[in-house]
Short mmCIF file of C-alpha atoms and ligand atoms in Angstrom, two decimals:
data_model
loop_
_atom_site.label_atom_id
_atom_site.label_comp_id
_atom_site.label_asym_id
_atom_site.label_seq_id
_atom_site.Cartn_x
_atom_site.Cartn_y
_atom_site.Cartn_z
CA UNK A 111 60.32 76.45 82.33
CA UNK A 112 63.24 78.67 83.05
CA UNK A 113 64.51 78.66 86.80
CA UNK A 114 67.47 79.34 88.94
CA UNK A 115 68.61 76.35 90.58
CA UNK A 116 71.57 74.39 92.16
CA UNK A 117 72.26 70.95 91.48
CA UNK A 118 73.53 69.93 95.33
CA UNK A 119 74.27 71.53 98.83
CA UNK A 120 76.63 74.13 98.45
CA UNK A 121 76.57 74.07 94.10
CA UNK A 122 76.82 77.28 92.22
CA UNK A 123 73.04 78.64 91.19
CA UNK A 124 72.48 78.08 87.40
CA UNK A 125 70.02 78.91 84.94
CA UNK A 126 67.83 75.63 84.24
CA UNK A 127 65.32 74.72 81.91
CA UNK A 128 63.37 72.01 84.33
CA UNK A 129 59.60 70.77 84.37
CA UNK A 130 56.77 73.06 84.72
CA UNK A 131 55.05 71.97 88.66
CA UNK A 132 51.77 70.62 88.79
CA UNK A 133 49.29 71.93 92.30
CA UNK A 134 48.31 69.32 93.99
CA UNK A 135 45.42 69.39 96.64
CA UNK A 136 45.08 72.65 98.81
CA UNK A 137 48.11 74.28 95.92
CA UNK A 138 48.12 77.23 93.60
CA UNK A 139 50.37 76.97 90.48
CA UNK A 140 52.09 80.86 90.06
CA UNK A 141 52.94 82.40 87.09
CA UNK A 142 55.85 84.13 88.32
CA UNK A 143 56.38 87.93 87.76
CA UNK A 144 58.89 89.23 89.98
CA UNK A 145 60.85 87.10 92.68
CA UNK A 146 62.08 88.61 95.96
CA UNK A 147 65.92 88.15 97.20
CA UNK A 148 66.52 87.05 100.75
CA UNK A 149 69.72 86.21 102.01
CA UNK A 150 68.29 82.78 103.29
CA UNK A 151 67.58 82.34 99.63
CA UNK A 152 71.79 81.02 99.95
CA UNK A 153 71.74 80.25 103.34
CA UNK A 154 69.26 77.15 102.18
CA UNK A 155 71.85 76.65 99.06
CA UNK A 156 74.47 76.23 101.78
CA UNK A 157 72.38 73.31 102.99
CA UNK A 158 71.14 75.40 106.62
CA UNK A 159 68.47 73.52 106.83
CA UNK A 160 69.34 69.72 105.67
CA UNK A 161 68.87 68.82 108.91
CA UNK A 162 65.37 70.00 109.09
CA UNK A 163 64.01 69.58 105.73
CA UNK A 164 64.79 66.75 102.87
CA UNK A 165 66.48 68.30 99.71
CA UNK A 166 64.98 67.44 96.87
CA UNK A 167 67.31 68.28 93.60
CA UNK A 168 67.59 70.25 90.90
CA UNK A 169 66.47 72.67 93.69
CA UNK A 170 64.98 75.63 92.78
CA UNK A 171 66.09 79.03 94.56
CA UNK A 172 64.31 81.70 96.10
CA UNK A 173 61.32 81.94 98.61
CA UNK A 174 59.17 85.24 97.81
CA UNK A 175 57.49 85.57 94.73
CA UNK A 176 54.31 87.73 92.76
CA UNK A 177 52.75 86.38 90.02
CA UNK A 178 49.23 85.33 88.77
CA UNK A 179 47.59 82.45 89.42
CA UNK A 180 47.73 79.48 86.59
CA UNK A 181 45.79 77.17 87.67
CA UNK A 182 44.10 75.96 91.20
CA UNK A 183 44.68 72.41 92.61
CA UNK A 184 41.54 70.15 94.08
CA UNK A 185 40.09 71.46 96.96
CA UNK A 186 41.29 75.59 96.92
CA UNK A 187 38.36 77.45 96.27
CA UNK A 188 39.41 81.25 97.81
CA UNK A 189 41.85 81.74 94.89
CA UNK A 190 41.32 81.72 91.38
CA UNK A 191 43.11 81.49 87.91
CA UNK A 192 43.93 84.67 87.01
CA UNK A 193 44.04 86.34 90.07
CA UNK A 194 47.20 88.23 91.22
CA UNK A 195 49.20 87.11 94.44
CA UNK A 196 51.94 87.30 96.43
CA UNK A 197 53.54 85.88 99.35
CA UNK A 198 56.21 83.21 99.96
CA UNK A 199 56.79 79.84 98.00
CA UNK A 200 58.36 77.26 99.66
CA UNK A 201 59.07 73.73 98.32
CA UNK A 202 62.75 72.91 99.32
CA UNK A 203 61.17 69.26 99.51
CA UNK A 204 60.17 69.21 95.91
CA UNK A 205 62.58 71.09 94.73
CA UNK A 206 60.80 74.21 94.22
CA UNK A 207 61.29 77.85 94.84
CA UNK A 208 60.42 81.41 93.40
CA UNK A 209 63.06 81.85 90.63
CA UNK A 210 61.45 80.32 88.33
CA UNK A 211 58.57 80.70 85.74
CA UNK A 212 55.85 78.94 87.75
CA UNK A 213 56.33 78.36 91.57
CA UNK A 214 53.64 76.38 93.74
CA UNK A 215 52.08 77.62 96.93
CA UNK A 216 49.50 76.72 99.54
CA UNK A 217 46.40 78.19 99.06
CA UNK A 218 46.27 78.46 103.06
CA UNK A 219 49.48 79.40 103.59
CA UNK A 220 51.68 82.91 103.27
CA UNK A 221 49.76 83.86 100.25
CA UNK A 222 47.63 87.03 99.56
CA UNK A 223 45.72 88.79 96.68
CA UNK A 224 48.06 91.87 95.55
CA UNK A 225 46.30 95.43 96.12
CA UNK A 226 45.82 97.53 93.85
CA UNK A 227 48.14 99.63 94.01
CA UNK A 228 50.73 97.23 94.08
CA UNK A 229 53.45 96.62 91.26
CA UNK A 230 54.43 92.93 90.83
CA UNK A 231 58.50 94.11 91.73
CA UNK A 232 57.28 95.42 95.02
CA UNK A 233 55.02 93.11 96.15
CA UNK A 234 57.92 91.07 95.74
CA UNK A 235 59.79 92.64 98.18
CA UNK A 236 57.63 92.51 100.16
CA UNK A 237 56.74 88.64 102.31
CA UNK A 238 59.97 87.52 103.96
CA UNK A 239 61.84 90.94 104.87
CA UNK A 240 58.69 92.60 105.50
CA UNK A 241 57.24 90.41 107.70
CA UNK A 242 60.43 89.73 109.58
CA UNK A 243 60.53 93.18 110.59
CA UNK A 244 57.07 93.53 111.42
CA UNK A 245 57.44 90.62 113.87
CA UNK A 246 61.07 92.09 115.35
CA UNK A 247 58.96 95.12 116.32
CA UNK A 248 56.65 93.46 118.01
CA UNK A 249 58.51 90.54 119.81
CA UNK A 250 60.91 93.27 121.50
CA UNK A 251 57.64 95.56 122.71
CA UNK A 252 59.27 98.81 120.88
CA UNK A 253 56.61 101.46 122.02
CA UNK A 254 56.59 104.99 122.22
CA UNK A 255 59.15 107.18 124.26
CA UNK A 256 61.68 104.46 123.91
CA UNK A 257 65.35 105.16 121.80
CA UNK A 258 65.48 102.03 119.56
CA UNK A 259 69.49 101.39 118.10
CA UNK A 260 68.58 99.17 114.33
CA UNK A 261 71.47 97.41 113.39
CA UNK A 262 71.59 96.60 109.73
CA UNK A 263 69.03 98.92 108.98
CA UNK A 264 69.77 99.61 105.38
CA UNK A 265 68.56 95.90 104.21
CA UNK A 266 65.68 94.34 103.30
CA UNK A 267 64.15 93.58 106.96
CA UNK A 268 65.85 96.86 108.42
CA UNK A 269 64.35 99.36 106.28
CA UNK A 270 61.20 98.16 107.28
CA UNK A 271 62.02 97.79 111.19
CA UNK A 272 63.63 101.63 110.97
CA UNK A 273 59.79 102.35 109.70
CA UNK A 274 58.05 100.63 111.58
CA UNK A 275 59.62 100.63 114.71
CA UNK A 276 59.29 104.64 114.08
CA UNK A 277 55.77 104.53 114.17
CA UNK A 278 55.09 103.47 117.31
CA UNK A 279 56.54 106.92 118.77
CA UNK A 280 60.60 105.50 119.78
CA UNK A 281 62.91 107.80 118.70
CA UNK A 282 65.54 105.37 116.28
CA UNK A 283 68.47 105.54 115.85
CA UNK A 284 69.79 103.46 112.04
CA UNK A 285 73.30 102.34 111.03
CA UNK A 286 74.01 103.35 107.46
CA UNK A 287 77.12 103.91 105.82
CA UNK A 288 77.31 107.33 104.21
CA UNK A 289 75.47 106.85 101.04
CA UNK A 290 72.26 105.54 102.72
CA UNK A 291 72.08 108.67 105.81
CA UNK A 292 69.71 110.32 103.60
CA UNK A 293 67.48 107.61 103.01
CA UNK A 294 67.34 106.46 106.26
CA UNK A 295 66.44 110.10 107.92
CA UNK A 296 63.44 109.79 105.11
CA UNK A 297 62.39 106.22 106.55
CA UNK A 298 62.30 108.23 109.85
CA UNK A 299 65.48 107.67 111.39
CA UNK A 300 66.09 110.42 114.22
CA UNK A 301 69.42 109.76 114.02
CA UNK A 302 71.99 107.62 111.71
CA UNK A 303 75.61 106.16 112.74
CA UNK A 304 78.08 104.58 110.19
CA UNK A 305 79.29 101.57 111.76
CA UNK A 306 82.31 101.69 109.11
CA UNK A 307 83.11 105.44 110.41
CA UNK A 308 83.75 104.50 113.55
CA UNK A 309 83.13 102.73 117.49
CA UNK A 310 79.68 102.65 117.31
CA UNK A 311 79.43 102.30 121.16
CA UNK A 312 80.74 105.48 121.20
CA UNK A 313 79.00 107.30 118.58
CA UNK A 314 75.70 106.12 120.39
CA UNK A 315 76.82 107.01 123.88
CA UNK A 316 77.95 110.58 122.58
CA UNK A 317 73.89 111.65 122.17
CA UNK A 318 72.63 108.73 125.14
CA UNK A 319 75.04 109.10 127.90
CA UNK A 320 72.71 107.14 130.41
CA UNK A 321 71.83 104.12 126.97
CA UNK A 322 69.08 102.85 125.68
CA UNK A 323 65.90 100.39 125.44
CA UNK A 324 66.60 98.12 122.44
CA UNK A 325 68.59 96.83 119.95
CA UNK A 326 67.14 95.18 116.82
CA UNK A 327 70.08 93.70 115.26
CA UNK A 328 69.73 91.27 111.46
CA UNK A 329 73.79 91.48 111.20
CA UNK A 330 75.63 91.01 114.42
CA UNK A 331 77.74 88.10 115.63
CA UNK A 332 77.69 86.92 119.30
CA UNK A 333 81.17 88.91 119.89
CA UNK A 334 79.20 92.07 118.61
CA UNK A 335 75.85 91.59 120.70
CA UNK A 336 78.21 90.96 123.68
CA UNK A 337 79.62 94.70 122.81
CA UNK A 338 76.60 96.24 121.81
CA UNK A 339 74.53 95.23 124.79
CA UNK A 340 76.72 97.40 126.70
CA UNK A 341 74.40 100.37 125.46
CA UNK A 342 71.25 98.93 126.89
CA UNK A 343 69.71 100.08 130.30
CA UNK A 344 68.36 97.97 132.96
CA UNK A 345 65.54 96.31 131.67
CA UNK A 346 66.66 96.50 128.13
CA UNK A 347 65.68 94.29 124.96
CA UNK A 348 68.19 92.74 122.48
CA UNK A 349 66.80 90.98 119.57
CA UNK A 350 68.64 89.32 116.32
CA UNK A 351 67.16 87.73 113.61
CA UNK A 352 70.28 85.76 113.39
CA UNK A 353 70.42 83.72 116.38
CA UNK A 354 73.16 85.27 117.80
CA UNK A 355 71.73 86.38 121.62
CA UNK A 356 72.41 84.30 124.63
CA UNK A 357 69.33 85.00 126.58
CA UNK A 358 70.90 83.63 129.47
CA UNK A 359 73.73 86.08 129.29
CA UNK A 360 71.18 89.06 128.96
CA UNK A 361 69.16 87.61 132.14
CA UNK A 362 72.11 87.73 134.18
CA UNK A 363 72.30 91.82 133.23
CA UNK A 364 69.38 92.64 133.94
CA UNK A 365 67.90 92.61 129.67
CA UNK A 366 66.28 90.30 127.67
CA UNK A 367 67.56 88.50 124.72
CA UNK A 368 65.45 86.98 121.87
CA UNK A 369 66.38 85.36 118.98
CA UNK A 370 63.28 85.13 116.35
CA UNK A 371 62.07 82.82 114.30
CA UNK A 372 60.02 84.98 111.62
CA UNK A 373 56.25 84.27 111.35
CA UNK A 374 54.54 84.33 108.04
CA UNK A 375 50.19 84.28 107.59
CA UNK A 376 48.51 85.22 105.07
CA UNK A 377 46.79 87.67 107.28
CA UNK A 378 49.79 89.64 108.21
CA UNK A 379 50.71 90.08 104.64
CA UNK A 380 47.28 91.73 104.21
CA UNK A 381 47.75 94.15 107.27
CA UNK A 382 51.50 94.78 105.69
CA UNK A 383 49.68 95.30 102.30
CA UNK A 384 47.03 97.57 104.10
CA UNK A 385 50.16 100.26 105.83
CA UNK A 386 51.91 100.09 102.46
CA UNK A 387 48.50 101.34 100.25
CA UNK A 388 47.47 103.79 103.32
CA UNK A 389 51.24 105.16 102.64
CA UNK A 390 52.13 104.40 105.99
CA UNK A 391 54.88 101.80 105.06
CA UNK A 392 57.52 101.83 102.01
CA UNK A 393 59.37 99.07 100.62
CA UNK A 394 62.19 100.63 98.69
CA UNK A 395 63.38 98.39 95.63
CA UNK A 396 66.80 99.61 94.97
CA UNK A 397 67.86 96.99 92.13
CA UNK A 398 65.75 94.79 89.83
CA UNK A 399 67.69 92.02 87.97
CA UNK A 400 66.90 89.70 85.35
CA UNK A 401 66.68 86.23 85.76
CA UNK A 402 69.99 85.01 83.73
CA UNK A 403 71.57 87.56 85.35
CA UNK A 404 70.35 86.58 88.98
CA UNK A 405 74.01 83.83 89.36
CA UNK A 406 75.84 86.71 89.10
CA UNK A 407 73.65 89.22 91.19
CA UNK A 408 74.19 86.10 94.31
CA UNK A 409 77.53 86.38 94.44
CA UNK A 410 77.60 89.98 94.10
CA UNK A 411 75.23 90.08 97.36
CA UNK A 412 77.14 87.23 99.46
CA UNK A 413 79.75 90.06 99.87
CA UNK A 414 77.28 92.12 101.65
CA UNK A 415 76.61 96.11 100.67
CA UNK A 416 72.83 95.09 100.30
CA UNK A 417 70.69 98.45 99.57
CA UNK A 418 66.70 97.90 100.75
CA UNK A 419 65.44 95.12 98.19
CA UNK A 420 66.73 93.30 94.88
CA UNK A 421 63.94 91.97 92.98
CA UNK A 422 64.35 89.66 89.97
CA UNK A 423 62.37 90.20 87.17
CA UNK A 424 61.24 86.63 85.80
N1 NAP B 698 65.11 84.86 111.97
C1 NAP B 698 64.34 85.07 110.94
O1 NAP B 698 63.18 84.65 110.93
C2 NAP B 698 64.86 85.86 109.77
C3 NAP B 698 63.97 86.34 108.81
C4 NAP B 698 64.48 87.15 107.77
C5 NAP B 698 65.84 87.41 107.70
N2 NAP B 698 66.68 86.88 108.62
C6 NAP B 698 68.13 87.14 108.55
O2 NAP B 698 68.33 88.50 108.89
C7 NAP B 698 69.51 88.96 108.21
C8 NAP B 698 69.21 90.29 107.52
O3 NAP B 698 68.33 90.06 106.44
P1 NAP B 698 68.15 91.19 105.33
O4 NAP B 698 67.26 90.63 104.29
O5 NAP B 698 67.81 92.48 105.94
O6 NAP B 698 69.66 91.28 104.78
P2 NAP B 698 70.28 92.36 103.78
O7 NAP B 698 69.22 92.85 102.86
O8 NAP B 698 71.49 91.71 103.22
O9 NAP B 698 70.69 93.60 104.71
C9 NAP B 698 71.75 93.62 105.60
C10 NAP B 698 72.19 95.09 105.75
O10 NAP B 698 73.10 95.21 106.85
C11 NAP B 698 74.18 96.06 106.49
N3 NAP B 698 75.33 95.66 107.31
C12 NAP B 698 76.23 94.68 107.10
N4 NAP B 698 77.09 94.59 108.13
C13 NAP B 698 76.73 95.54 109.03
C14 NAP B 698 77.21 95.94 110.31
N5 NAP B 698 78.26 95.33 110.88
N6 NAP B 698 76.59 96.93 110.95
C15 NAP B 698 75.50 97.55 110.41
N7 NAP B 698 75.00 97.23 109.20
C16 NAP B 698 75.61 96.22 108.51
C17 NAP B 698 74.36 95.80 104.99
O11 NAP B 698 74.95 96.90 104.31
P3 NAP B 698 76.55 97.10 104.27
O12 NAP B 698 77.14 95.72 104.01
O13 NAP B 698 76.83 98.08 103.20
O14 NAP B 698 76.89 97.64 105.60
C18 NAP B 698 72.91 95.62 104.53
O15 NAP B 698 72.35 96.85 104.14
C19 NAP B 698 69.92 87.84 107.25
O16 NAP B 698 71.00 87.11 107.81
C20 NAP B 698 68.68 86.99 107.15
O17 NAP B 698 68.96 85.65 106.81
C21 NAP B 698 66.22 86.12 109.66
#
C-alpha cells in the first residue's frame, strides 16, 4: 500500500510503498479516505515521544484518519466491514499511522461510526484538534459571563475552542492575523486582535481595562504565558496545550495554570459528531492535499501560517 513514512527519528517523510497491516484481536483494518494533519503528526517524527513509546520503522505518519472498515480482527463485534469510521489511529509501535491506504485501530478505542451527514475530509478533521479543544474548554471551567482571550485561534484546535468556548455564553476574544478577522467573527469571536499588528497586552487592555478570566493558549512559549498572564484577574485560568504553564508560578498570583494532556473516547467523538450534525459546531477544512504531495505540504506547515484544517486525500 501507499503511505507516508520516515525511515528514522528526525528523517524527511517519503512516499512508501510498504505492507498492507493485518487486525489483530480487539483491531479494525481502515480503508483510508481522508487523513487529518496535526502538528504532533512531526512532533512524533522529531522523536517527542521515544522516550515513552518504542519506534518501530518504516514509521508511518499521521494520527486521524476516515475510512471504511476492511476487515474486523477476532473478538470486535460492534464494528463491521463496510461500515464508515473515524477517529484516531495510533500505532507508533508498529509502525503505523493514518497516511496511508489502510491504517489499524482499536475497536474500543477513539473510533466512531461517521454520521450521516459527514464527508470523509471532514470527519477527518475532526478527532485530535476537535477533541483537544473540547477538553481545553472544559478543563479551564469557561462558562458564561466570562471574557475568554484564545491564543492561536485560527488552527485546527482553536477554531474549535473560539466555538465552543462561545457557546457557553463568555464573550471571546480570537487572535487572527488580518486575513482570518472575518472568519473568526463568523466562529463567534466578539472580538479579534492580530498578534502580528501589534502588543497584544495592549490591544486587550484597550477594551478590558480591569482583565480577564482565561487564556486558552495552543502557541505560546513560557516567556509569552509569563506576559500574557498579566491580563488575567484574580482568580484567573491559564491553560496551554503545549506545556508551557508553570502552575506554581500562577498559584503564587493568585490564577491557575494547567497544562493538558488531550483525552480521546470514542464517546466524545460521538457528542462532537452530534454538535457538528445539529449545526452547532463547524470544522472548517481550508486545504485538502494529496497524498504524494503531503512531504511537501509538512514542510510548508512546520513554518506555521496554519488556516483551520489540512486534510489529505488518500
Ligand atoms: N496537549 C495536547 O493534548 C494537545 C492536543 C492537540 C494539539 N496540541 C498542540 O497544540 C498546538 C496547536 O495545535 P493546532 O492543531 O491548533 O495547530 P495549528 O493548526 O498549526 O494552529 C496554530 C495556529 O496558531 C497561529 N499562531 C502561530 N503563532 C501565533 C501567535 N504567536 N499568536 C497567535 N496565533 C499564532 C497560527 O497561524 P499564524 O502562524 O498565521 O499566526 C495557526 O493558525 C500544537 O503545538 C499541537 O501539537 C496539544
Amino acid at each position: 500500500m501507499r503511505a507516508i513514512a520516515v525511515s528514522e527519528v528526525g528523517a524527511t517523510p517519503t512516499l512508501m510503498n510498504l505492507p498492507t497491516p493485518a487486525p489483530g484481536p480487539g483491531e479494525i483494518l481502515v480503508k483510508v479516505v481522508a487523513a487529518g494533519i496535526n502538528p504532533f503528526d512531526w512532533k512524533i517524527v522529531d522523536g517527542a515521544l521515544k522516550d515513552s513509546v518504542p519506534y518501530s520503522f518504516p514509521l508511518i505518519m499521521g494520527v486521524d484518519g476516515a475510512g471504511v472498515v476492511e476487515a474486523a480482527g477476532e473478538g470486535v463485534t460492534d464494528l463491521r466491514a463496510g461500515e464508515q469510521v473515524y477517529g484516531q489511529f495510533f500505532g507508533v509501535p508498529r509502525g503505523l499511522g493514518s497516511y496511508a491506504e489502510y491504517a489499524i485501530a482499536k475497536a474500543d478505542g477513539p473510533v466512531a461510526r461517521m454520521p450521516q451527514g459527514m464527508i470523509y475530509t471532514q470527519a477527518a478533521a475532526v478527532p485530535t484538534a476537535t477533541m483537544t479543544a473540547y477538553n481545553a474548554v472544559r478543563l479551564a471551567n469557561v462558562d458564561e459571563g466570562q471574557t475568554v482571550l484564545v491564543v492561536g485561534a485560527t488552527g485546527g484546535v482553536g477554531q474549535s475552542v473560539v466555538q465552543l468556548a462561545g457557546a457557553t455564553g463568555a464573550k471571546v476574544i480570537a487572535t487572527a492575523r488580518a486575513d482570518m478577522a472575518e472568519e473568526m467573527r463568523e466562529l463567534g469571536a466578539a472580538e479579534v486582535v492580530d498578534y502580528a499588528a501589534g502588543d497584544l497586552n495592549e490591544q486587550v487592555l484597550r477594551a478590558h481595562a480591569d482583565g480577564i478570566d482565561a487564556i486558552l493558549d495552543v502557541v505560546s512559549d513560557k516567556t509569552g504565558v509569563e506576559r500574557l498572564a498579566a491580563l488575567l484577574r484574580p482568580g484567573g485560568v491559564y491553560l496551554s496545550t503545549i506545556w508551557s504553564v508553570n502552575p506554581d508560578a500562577m498559584a503564587a498570583q493568585e490564577l491557575r495554570g494547567v497544562n493538558m494532556d488531550s483525552e480521546a473516547s470514542a464517546e466524545l467523538l460521538e457528542t462532537i459528531a452530534g454538535l457538528i450534525d445539529a449545526g452547532k459546531l463547524k470544522v472548517h477544512v481550508h486545504h485538502e492535499v494529496a497524498l504524494e504531495d503531503v512531504p511537501a505540504e509538512i514542510m510548508r506547515m512546520r513554518a506555521g501560517g496554519a488556516r483551520g484544517k489540512t486534510v489529505i486525500r488518500v
